[in-house]
Structure formats: structure tokens, C-alpha cells
Amino acid sequence: MKLPAIKGFDEEAFYKYLKNTGWLMFGKILSLIVGLAIARYLGPASFGDLSFAVALVGITGAIGALGLDTFIIREIINEPSKKDEILGTSLWMRLATNALLIPVTLIIYLTYHHLSAQPGTTLTLYVALLACTSLFQSFNIIDAYFQSQVKSKYVVHVQNICLVISSIIKIGILILKLPLLYIVLALFFDALILAIGLMIIYQRKGGNITKWTFSKQRAISLLKKSFPLILSAVMVSIYMKIDAIMLKTVGSVAVGIYSAAAKISEAWYFIPVAIVTSVFPALINARKTDMQRYQKRLMNLYDLLVYISLPVALFISVFANQLIHLIYADKYEGAGIMLSIHIWSGLFVFLGSASSQYLLAEGYTKIAFYRTLTGAVINILLNVWLIPKYAGTGASVATLIACFVSCFYILLIPKTRKQGIMMLKSLFLVSLFQKIVKR
């Protein structure tokens, strides 16, 4: 599969780092199909409960990742002889943090349950089970290792195998018409088999987990570097997931309808993550050797992400109602308008993913934190105002505005303003028009 020819686009460099995207897309599309089938099967109330639990665990789980993934990649690239120390230290840091977060997550939920006076004895069990999956996700550091070696295809293959197994199990649950608890158990099983799969592929490709070591000095160093990203990741999770939690005060049905729309809207978010993750090593290398080429690659990246996200947003916003009825039949009335608004958030999520890598490459981790903090605060404040009046539609508007503000926050900072202007040029297709005129 070859990338489309775009004048001025550094095809050779991008093709080298994007050749595995097809396999990743297969996995994500399969996951999306199964996820939509689950939403249709459960209906708004039960799907709302599941979405609430997943959102809550997602926010606390962002802490457990410790913002280490990109730093692991950079550390291994810079010190390949220390990979066992880097991986071992990162794993133990994550395991310890995630173990502590399980009771913390339950305390947060029980406090929220008490304050909101929402019934949820069974929901407590769902939250507990899903919170435990973060322990298994600690082994995602193996993914970061393979990214540093530009060998992500091995991880993608493992993910797809696990996904196929998981999908078969979930489809069986739907066919047998089992209750929500079994779907939660299936999600627990997903995380477990993926952790096992990552360990197996690491061992088979010449690694040896038994050689991993823990270094207190390395741990302190990693924490100092990643601390702003930990806070940033939590802020990202908050402004992407807080809607479902705050909507719970309106009721599980409201959460379910909104989440059904958001699931379709956010189905494309793996694309910028895959692209940006793939090209990050190329950006780092270009920055070391050729700043002009580095800036050109960033501009090409912004353009590419807009070329992908803009047509999708236009199409889905026009046909939102038809898509909701096609996918969910008549179970999620009112989700169409939410989808037509929420889908535009993706445009800013795409650009934000790319500019995040720029901020990391330049060492502007504090700016990354402040912009996501700004987005999170705006989203929460808008939700407080809009959800009581407009429920899920208000939450969609809040998310869109928060994503826009978070994306272009860098325009407010003099030393990052140039990148913000580059993103605006991509957003308004200036580069495309310039290329057309030159022809």
C-alpha cells in the first residue's frame, strides 16, 4: 500500500514509518464494529453504565501510564545499551502506581455515588474489575520498546491476534444474550491476554524480561522528565471522558445516548495516534540533523492530518442521523445531533496530536500540560452550564470548544506561535491552495 502522491510531501520518509498502519487499521475497525454491536445490544441504560465505568477508569488509568511511553522511546534511542534498565524501571513504576490506583478509583466512585445519590451496587463491581485492567496495561512499555526500534509491526500483529480472540468471545456473549457483567469480564480478559502476548513477542524477538532491572536513579530521572506529561495525560483524559461522568447526574440513559454518538465520532482517533507515533522517530532524527527538514516534516504532518479529518467531519456531520439509525436502529434517539457536533472535535484532536509531538521534541512539556489543563477546565465549566440544559448535546458542544481551545493554545505562547500559525494554515488548506497555484 502506497501513500497518495502529494506535491512537496516527503513520501519516502513517511512511507518508511507508516507501512504498518494498514494492520493497525484492521484491528481498530474490527474493534469498532464489535463495540458498536455491544452498544446496540445493551441499549442506552446498560451502555451508559458501561461507558461511565470505562470513563472513570480511563481517567485514573492515565495516571498509571506515568506519561512514560514517549520518554521510553527517546531514552532507548539515546541509550540503547541501557534498555533493560529503562524497561525494568518503567515496568515496576507502573505496576506499583496502578496497584495503588485500584482502591483510589473505587474511593472516587463511591464518593461520587454518595454525592449523586445514584444507585449502583453492581456498577461498583464493574468499576473494580475494569480498574484492575490497568495492572496488565503496565506491560505496554513493550510496545514503546518496539516503537523505538521502528518494529511496531510485531506489536500490531499481537494486538490483532488478541483482538480477534476477544471479538469472538464478545460476539459469543451477544449471541447468548448474556448480561453486562460478561462484557466487563471480557474487557478484563482483553487486557490480560494482550499483556501475555506482548511478553511472548518480546521474548521471541531476542529480548529477555528476566534481565530487566530497577534503578532508583533512573526512576527519579524518568519521573522528573515525565511529571508534566502525567498531569497532561490526566487532563486529556478528563476533557475527553468527563462528559460521560458528569452526564451520569442526568441518568444512565443520557450517558448511553451521548456515548453512542461519541463512540462513532472517536472511532477515527486512532489514525492520528498511529501516524504521529510512527513518524516521531523521524521527527527526532530530522531535528538532530536538519532543522529545515524538521519544520517541513511537521508542516507535511499537519497537512496530512487535515486532509484525512476534514472530509470525514463533513461527511458524518451531514449524514449523522442516518448513520445513527443505520447502526443503532431506533434505540438511541437524539444521538444524531450530538454526533454532527462532536465529529468536528476530531479535526482539533488530529492537529493536537501532531503538535504534542512537536512540544515533546522541543522539551516544552510544561506548555503541553498548560494547554490540556486549559482544555479540561473549559470542558468542565461548559459541562456544568450546558449539561443540565441540553444533556448530551450540551456535552458535545463543550467537548468541541474544549478541543479547539486546547489545540490552538500554543498561539498564545510566543515561542510556539509559529507552530500554531502552521496549524492554522493547514486547517484553512492554505498549503493545498499554494500547491494548486504552483501547478
PDB file of C-alpha atoms in Angstrom, residues 144-354:
ATOM      1  CA  ALA A 144       7.216   1.581  23.373  1.00  0.00           C
ATOM      2  CA  TYR A 145      10.356  -0.553  23.024  1.00  0.00           C
ATOM      3  CA  PHE A 146       9.342  -1.855  19.597  1.00  0.00           C
ATOM      4  CA  GLN A 147       8.446   1.683  18.514  1.00  0.00           C
ATOM      5  CA  SER A 148      11.962   2.793  19.408  1.00  0.00           C
ATOM      6  CA  GLN A 149      13.284   0.056  17.101  1.00  0.00           C
ATOM      7  CA  VAL A 150      10.816   1.005  14.333  1.00  0.00           C
ATOM      8  CA  LYS A 151       9.365  -2.518  14.636  1.00  0.00           C
ATOM      9  CA  SER A 152       5.815  -1.728  15.675  1.00  0.00           C
ATOM     10  CA  LYS A 153       4.521  -4.371  13.267  1.00  0.00           C
ATOM     11  CA  TYR A 154       5.222  -7.067  15.859  1.00  0.00           C
ATOM     12  CA  VAL A 155       3.049  -5.342  18.442  1.00  0.00           C
ATOM     13  CA  VAL A 156       0.325  -4.688  15.866  1.00  0.00           C
ATOM     14  CA  HIS A 157       0.259  -8.394  14.986  1.00  0.00           C
ATOM     15  CA  VAL A 158      -0.048  -9.342  18.665  1.00  0.00           C
ATOM     16  CA  GLN A 159      -2.798  -6.771  19.170  1.00  0.00           C
ATOM     17  CA  ASN A 160      -4.726  -8.092  16.184  1.00  0.00           C
ATOM     18  CA  ILE A 161      -4.469 -11.714  17.312  1.00  0.00           C
ATOM     19  CA  CYS A 162      -5.708 -10.763  20.779  1.00  0.00           C
ATOM     20  CA  LEU A 163      -8.425  -8.631  19.244  1.00  0.00           C
ATOM     21  CA  VAL A 164      -9.701 -11.473  17.084  1.00  0.00           C
ATOM     22  CA  ILE A 165      -9.863 -13.778  20.126  1.00  0.00           C
ATOM     23  CA  SER A 166     -11.574 -11.061  22.154  1.00  0.00           C
ATOM     24  CA  SER A 167     -14.038 -10.283  19.361  1.00  0.00           C
ATOM     25  CA  ILE A 168     -15.061 -13.924  19.066  1.00  0.00           C
ATOM     26  CA  ILE A 169     -15.697 -14.040  22.817  1.00  0.00           C
ATOM     27  CA  LYS A 170     -17.752 -10.835  22.761  1.00  0.00           C
ATOM     28  CA  ILE A 171     -19.796 -11.937  19.775  1.00  0.00           C
ATOM     29  CA  GLY A 172     -20.495 -15.169  21.641  1.00  0.00           C
ATOM     30  CA  ILE A 173     -21.719 -13.134  24.625  1.00  0.00           C
ATOM     31  CA  LEU A 174     -24.082 -11.205  22.361  1.00  0.00           C
ATOM     32  CA  ILE A 175     -25.377 -14.351  20.659  1.00  0.00           C
ATOM     33  CA  LEU A 176     -26.023 -15.992  24.032  1.00  0.00           C
ATOM     34  CA  LYS A 177     -27.627 -12.745  25.273  1.00  0.00           C
ATOM     35  CA  LEU A 178     -25.573 -12.700  28.447  1.00  0.00           C
ATOM     36  CA  PRO A 179     -25.768  -9.741  30.861  1.00  0.00           C
ATOM     37  CA  LEU A 180     -23.421  -6.758  31.060  1.00  0.00           C
ATOM     38  CA  LEU A 181     -21.180  -8.426  33.651  1.00  0.00           C
ATOM     39  CA  TYR A 182     -19.875 -10.831  30.997  1.00  0.00           C
ATOM     40  CA  ILE A 183     -18.906  -7.959  28.713  1.00  0.00           C
ATOM     41  CA  VAL A 184     -16.988  -6.369  31.606  1.00  0.00           C
ATOM     42  CA  LEU A 185     -15.230  -9.698  32.213  1.00  0.00           C
ATOM     43  CA  ALA A 186     -14.386  -9.832  28.502  1.00  0.00           C
ATOM     44  CA  LEU A 187     -12.739  -6.398  28.775  1.00  0.00           C
ATOM     45  CA  PHE A 188     -10.756  -7.664  31.759  1.00  0.00           C
ATOM     46  CA  PHE A 189      -9.681 -10.681  29.697  1.00  0.00           C
ATOM     47  CA  ASP A 190      -8.661  -8.371  26.796  1.00  0.00           C
ATOM     48  CA  ALA A 191      -6.080  -6.591  28.934  1.00  0.00           C
ATOM     49  CA  LEU A 192      -4.754  -9.866  30.362  1.00  0.00           C
ATOM     50  CA  ILE A 193      -4.155 -11.653  27.042  1.00  0.00           C
ATOM     51  CA  LEU A 194      -2.584  -8.556  25.491  1.00  0.00           C
ATOM     52  CA  ALA A 195      -0.072  -8.326  28.351  1.00  0.00           C
ATOM     53  CA  ILE A 196       0.769 -12.010  27.890  1.00  0.00           C
ATOM     54  CA  GLY A 197       1.065 -11.546  24.123  1.00  0.00           C
ATOM     55  CA  LEU A 198       3.450  -8.612  24.492  1.00  0.00           C
ATOM     56  CA  MET A 199       5.684 -10.579  26.830  1.00  0.00           C
ATOM     57  CA  ILE A 200       5.760 -13.523  24.430  1.00  0.00           C
ATOM     58  CA  ILE A 201       6.664 -11.423  21.360  1.00  0.00           C
ATOM     59  CA  TYR A 202       9.376  -9.586  23.299  1.00  0.00           C
ATOM     60  CA  GLN A 203      10.957 -12.890  24.309  1.00  0.00           C
ATOM     61  CA  ARG A 204      10.698 -14.309  20.788  1.00  0.00           C
ATOM     62  CA  LYS A 205      12.358 -11.285  19.213  1.00  0.00           C
ATOM     63  CA  GLY A 206      15.513 -11.575  21.268  1.00  0.00           C
ATOM     64  CA  GLY A 207      14.526  -9.816  24.464  1.00  0.00           C
ATOM     65  CA  ASN A 208      14.741 -11.265  27.940  1.00  0.00           C
ATOM     66  CA  ILE A 209      12.393  -9.899  30.577  1.00  0.00           C
ATOM     67  CA  THR A 210      14.362 -11.641  33.339  1.00  0.00           C
ATOM     68  CA  LYS A 211      17.267  -9.265  32.596  1.00  0.00           C
ATOM     69  CA  TRP A 212      15.173  -6.187  33.307  1.00  0.00           C
ATOM     70  CA  THR A 213      16.450  -4.276  36.307  1.00  0.00           C
ATOM     71  CA  PHE A 214      15.169  -1.487  38.507  1.00  0.00           C
ATOM     72  CA  SER A 215      17.223   1.654  39.043  1.00  0.00           C
ATOM     73  CA  LYS A 216      16.156   4.189  41.625  1.00  0.00           C
ATOM     74  CA  GLN A 217      18.214   6.865  39.911  1.00  0.00           C
ATOM     75  CA  ARG A 218      16.590   6.077  36.556  1.00  0.00           C
ATOM     76  CA  ALA A 219      13.144   6.140  38.156  1.00  0.00           C
ATOM     77  CA  ILE A 220      13.740   9.594  39.615  1.00  0.00           C
ATOM     78  CA  SER A 221      15.084  10.820  36.289  1.00  0.00           C
ATOM     79  CA  LEU A 222      12.094   9.467  34.347  1.00  0.00           C
ATOM     80  CA  LEU A 223       9.616  10.907  36.827  1.00  0.00           C
ATOM     81  CA  LYS A 224      11.226  14.351  36.677  1.00  0.00           C
ATOM     82  CA  LYS A 225      11.012  14.322  32.894  1.00  0.00           C
ATOM     83  CA  SER A 226       7.544  12.820  32.608  1.00  0.00           C
ATOM     84  CA  PHE A 227       5.761  14.509  35.517  1.00  0.00           C
ATOM     85  CA  PRO A 228       4.305  17.311  33.374  1.00  0.00           C
ATOM     86  CA  LEU A 229       3.134  14.654  30.885  1.00  0.00           C
ATOM     87  CA  ILE A 230       1.447  12.666  33.671  1.00  0.00           C
ATOM     88  CA  LEU A 231      -0.602  15.716  34.560  1.00  0.00           C
ATOM     89  CA  SER A 232      -1.130  16.432  30.873  1.00  0.00           C
ATOM     90  CA  ALA A 233      -2.384  12.886  30.202  1.00  0.00           C
ATOM     91  CA  VAL A 234      -4.803  13.152  33.115  1.00  0.00           C
ATOM     92  CA  MET A 235      -6.060  16.475  31.782  1.00  0.00           C
ATOM     93  CA  VAL A 236      -6.519  14.948  28.315  1.00  0.00           C
ATOM     94  CA  SER A 237      -8.478  12.063  29.824  1.00  0.00           C
ATOM     95  CA  ILE A 238     -10.593  14.469  31.825  1.00  0.00           C
ATOM     96  CA  TYR A 239     -11.634  16.649  28.930  1.00  0.00           C
ATOM     97  CA  MET A 240     -12.202  13.611  26.693  1.00  0.00           C
ATOM     98  CA  LYS A 241     -14.061  11.477  29.272  1.00  0.00           C
ATOM     99  CA  ILE A 242     -15.500  13.797  31.900  1.00  0.00           C
ATOM    100  CA  ASP A 243     -18.663  14.239  29.820  1.00  0.00           C
ATOM    101  CA  ALA A 244     -19.826  10.687  30.487  1.00  0.00           C
ATOM    102  CA  ILE A 245     -19.175  11.062  34.206  1.00  0.00           C
ATOM    103  CA  MET A 246     -20.946  14.394  34.538  1.00  0.00           C
ATOM    104  CA  LEU A 247     -23.878  13.190  32.410  1.00  0.00           C
ATOM    105  CA  LYS A 248     -24.466  10.417  34.977  1.00  0.00           C
ATOM    106  CA  THR A 249     -26.222  13.028  37.122  1.00  0.00           C
ATOM    107  CA  VAL A 250     -28.859  13.224  34.377  1.00  0.00           C
ATOM    108  CA  GLY A 251     -29.136   9.426  34.233  1.00  0.00           C
ATOM    109  CA  SER A 252     -27.634   6.322  32.643  1.00  0.00           C
ATOM    110  CA  VAL A 253     -29.780   6.705  29.525  1.00  0.00           C
ATOM    111  CA  ALA A 254     -28.330  10.170  28.844  1.00  0.00           C
ATOM    112  CA  VAL A 255     -24.820   8.753  29.257  1.00  0.00           C
ATOM    113  CA  GLY A 256     -25.650   5.906  26.890  1.00  0.00           C
ATOM    114  CA  ILE A 257     -27.066   8.116  24.124  1.00  0.00           C
ATOM    115  CA  TYR A 258     -24.152  10.530  24.277  1.00  0.00           C
ATOM    116  CA  SER A 259     -21.604   7.696  24.431  1.00  0.00           C
ATOM    117  CA  ALA A 260     -23.189   6.026  21.394  1.00  0.00           C
ATOM    118  CA  ALA A 261     -22.612   9.203  19.380  1.00  0.00           C
ATOM    119  CA  ALA A 262     -19.125   9.766  20.808  1.00  0.00           C
ATOM    120  CA  LYS A 263     -18.132   6.180  20.001  1.00  0.00           C
ATOM    121  CA  ILE A 264     -18.689   6.806  16.300  1.00  0.00           C
ATOM    122  CA  SER A 265     -17.064  10.244  16.445  1.00  0.00           C
ATOM    123  CA  GLU A 266     -13.975   8.998  18.300  1.00  0.00           C
ATOM    124  CA  ALA A 267     -13.607   5.877  16.141  1.00  0.00           C
ATOM    125  CA  TRP A 268     -11.133   7.770  13.954  1.00  0.00           C
ATOM    126  CA  TYR A 269      -8.853   8.967  16.744  1.00  0.00           C
ATOM    127  CA  PHE A 270      -6.511   6.016  16.328  1.00  0.00           C
ATOM    128  CA  ILE A 271      -5.452   7.417  12.949  1.00  0.00           C
ATOM    129  CA  PRO A 272      -3.546  10.476  14.220  1.00  0.00           C
ATOM    130  CA  VAL A 273      -2.105   8.404  17.064  1.00  0.00           C
ATOM    131  CA  ALA A 274      -0.852   5.782  14.588  1.00  0.00           C
ATOM    132  CA  ILE A 275       0.573   8.356  12.193  1.00  0.00           C
ATOM    133  CA  VAL A 276       2.156  10.568  14.831  1.00  0.00           C
ATOM    134  CA  THR A 277       3.600   7.618  16.745  1.00  0.00           C
ATOM    135  CA  SER A 278       5.063   6.219  13.533  1.00  0.00           C
ATOM    136  CA  VAL A 279       6.750   9.435  12.423  1.00  0.00           C
ATOM    137  CA  PHE A 280       8.032  10.547  15.842  1.00  0.00           C
ATOM    138  CA  PRO A 281      11.446   8.845  15.420  1.00  0.00           C
ATOM    139  CA  ALA A 282      11.761  10.543  12.005  1.00  0.00           C
ATOM    140  CA  LEU A 283      10.987  13.930  13.535  1.00  0.00           C
ATOM    141  CA  ILE A 284      13.559  13.423  16.297  1.00  0.00           C
ATOM    142  CA  ASN A 285      16.230  12.382  13.776  1.00  0.00           C
ATOM    143  CA  ALA A 286      15.437  15.310  11.470  1.00  0.00           C
ATOM    144  CA  ARG A 287      15.678  17.760  14.365  1.00  0.00           C
ATOM    145  CA  LYS A 288      19.171  16.474  15.153  1.00  0.00           C
ATOM    146  CA  THR A 289      20.477  16.811  11.590  1.00  0.00           C
ATOM    147  CA  ASP A 290      18.397  19.309   9.587  1.00  0.00           C
ATOM    148  CA  MET A 291      16.077  21.876  11.202  1.00  0.00           C
ATOM    149  CA  GLN A 292      14.644  22.945   7.856  1.00  0.00           C
ATOM    150  CA  ARG A 293      13.711  19.367   7.049  1.00  0.00           C
ATOM    151  CA  TYR A 294      12.288  19.026  10.577  1.00  0.00           C
ATOM    152  CA  GLN A 295       9.972  22.003  10.053  1.00  0.00           C
ATOM    153  CA  LYS A 296       8.962  20.719   6.624  1.00  0.00           C
ATOM    154  CA  ARG A 297       8.038  17.333   8.068  1.00  0.00           C
ATOM    155  CA  LEU A 298       5.922  18.997  10.752  1.00  0.00           C
ATOM    156  CA  MET A 299       4.094  21.058   8.116  1.00  0.00           C
ATOM    157  CA  ASN A 300       3.525  17.965   5.980  1.00  0.00           C
ATOM    158  CA  LEU A 301       2.221  16.141   9.048  1.00  0.00           C
ATOM    159  CA  TYR A 302      -0.278  18.906   9.849  1.00  0.00           C
ATOM    160  CA  ASP A 303      -1.453  18.954   6.226  1.00  0.00           C
ATOM    161  CA  LEU A 304      -1.851  15.193   6.082  1.00  0.00           C
ATOM    162  CA  LEU A 305      -3.950  15.073   9.254  1.00  0.00           C
ATOM    163  CA  VAL A 306      -6.268  17.831   7.996  1.00  0.00           C
ATOM    164  CA  TYR A 307      -6.641  16.096   4.618  1.00  0.00           C
ATOM    165  CA  ILE A 308      -7.802  12.994   6.493  1.00  0.00           C
ATOM    166  CA  SER A 309     -10.007  14.533   9.190  1.00  0.00           C
ATOM    167  CA  LEU A 310     -11.805  17.324   7.311  1.00  0.00           C
ATOM    168  CA  PRO A 311     -13.631  15.141   4.727  1.00  0.00           C
ATOM    169  CA  VAL A 312     -14.655  12.702   7.466  1.00  0.00           C
ATOM    170  CA  ALA A 313     -16.084  15.527   9.599  1.00  0.00           C
ATOM    171  CA  LEU A 314     -18.014  16.964   6.657  1.00  0.00           C
ATOM    172  CA  PHE A 315     -19.480  13.607   5.634  1.00  0.00           C
ATOM    173  CA  ILE A 316     -20.504  12.460   9.097  1.00  0.00           C
ATOM    174  CA  SER A 317     -21.975  15.815  10.127  1.00  0.00           C
ATOM    175  CA  VAL A 318     -24.244  15.754   7.046  1.00  0.00           C
ATOM    176  CA  PHE A 319     -25.343  12.136   7.423  1.00  0.00           C
ATOM    177  CA  ALA A 320     -25.242  11.863  11.241  1.00  0.00           C
ATOM    178  CA  ASN A 321     -28.924  10.964  11.724  1.00  0.00           C
ATOM    179  CA  GLN A 322     -28.833   8.319   9.010  1.00  0.00           C
ATOM    180  CA  LEU A 323     -25.698   6.760  10.492  1.00  0.00           C
ATOM    181  CA  ILE A 324     -27.208   6.603  13.975  1.00  0.00           C
ATOM    182  CA  HIS A 325     -30.347   4.884  12.702  1.00  0.00           C
ATOM    183  CA  LEU A 326     -28.356   2.537  10.473  1.00  0.00           C
ATOM    184  CA  ILE A 327     -26.029   1.445  13.262  1.00  0.00           C
ATOM    185  CA  TYR A 328     -28.298   1.525  16.311  1.00  0.00           C
ATOM    186  CA  ALA A 329     -31.776   1.223  14.757  1.00  0.00           C
ATOM    187  CA  ASP A 330     -34.192   3.277  16.927  1.00  0.00           C
ATOM    188  CA  LYS A 331     -32.506   2.690  20.286  1.00  0.00           C
ATOM    189  CA  TYR A 332     -30.560   5.957  20.502  1.00  0.00           C
ATOM    190  CA  GLU A 333     -32.934   8.754  19.554  1.00  0.00           C
ATOM    191  CA  GLY A 334     -31.288  12.165  19.774  1.00  0.00           C
ATOM    192  CA  ALA A 335     -27.740  10.890  19.172  1.00  0.00           C
ATOM    193  CA  GLY A 336     -27.674  12.266  15.614  1.00  0.00           C
ATOM    194  CA  ILE A 337     -27.363  15.937  16.561  1.00  0.00           C
ATOM    195  CA  MET A 338     -24.717  15.032  19.152  1.00  0.00           C
ATOM    196  CA  LEU A 339     -22.699  13.184  16.512  1.00  0.00           C
ATOM    197  CA  SER A 340     -22.944  16.036  13.992  1.00  0.00           C
ATOM    198  CA  ILE A 341     -21.403  18.389  16.583  1.00  0.00           C
ATOM    199  CA  HIS A 342     -18.952  16.015  18.262  1.00  0.00           C
ATOM    200  CA  ILE A 343     -17.360  14.846  14.994  1.00  0.00           C
ATOM    201  CA  TRP A 344     -15.741  18.262  14.469  1.00  0.00           C
ATOM    202  CA  SER A 345     -13.731  17.779  17.648  1.00  0.00           C
ATOM    203  CA  GLY A 346     -11.700  15.227  15.715  1.00  0.00           C
ATOM    204  CA  LEU A 347     -10.224  17.917  13.486  1.00  0.00           C
ATOM    205  CA  PHE A 348      -8.608  19.558  16.507  1.00  0.00           C
ATOM    206  CA  VAL A 349      -7.709  16.231  18.126  1.00  0.00           C
ATOM    207  CA  PHE A 350      -5.794  15.313  14.952  1.00  0.00           C
ATOM    208  CA  LEU A 351      -3.846  18.587  14.888  1.00  0.00           C
ATOM    209  CA  GLY A 352      -3.350  18.468  18.646  1.00  0.00           C
ATOM    210  CA  SER A 353      -1.790  15.005  18.425  1.00  0.00           C
ATOM    211  CA  ALA A 354       0.788  16.254  15.936  1.00  0.00           C
TER     212      ALA A 354
END
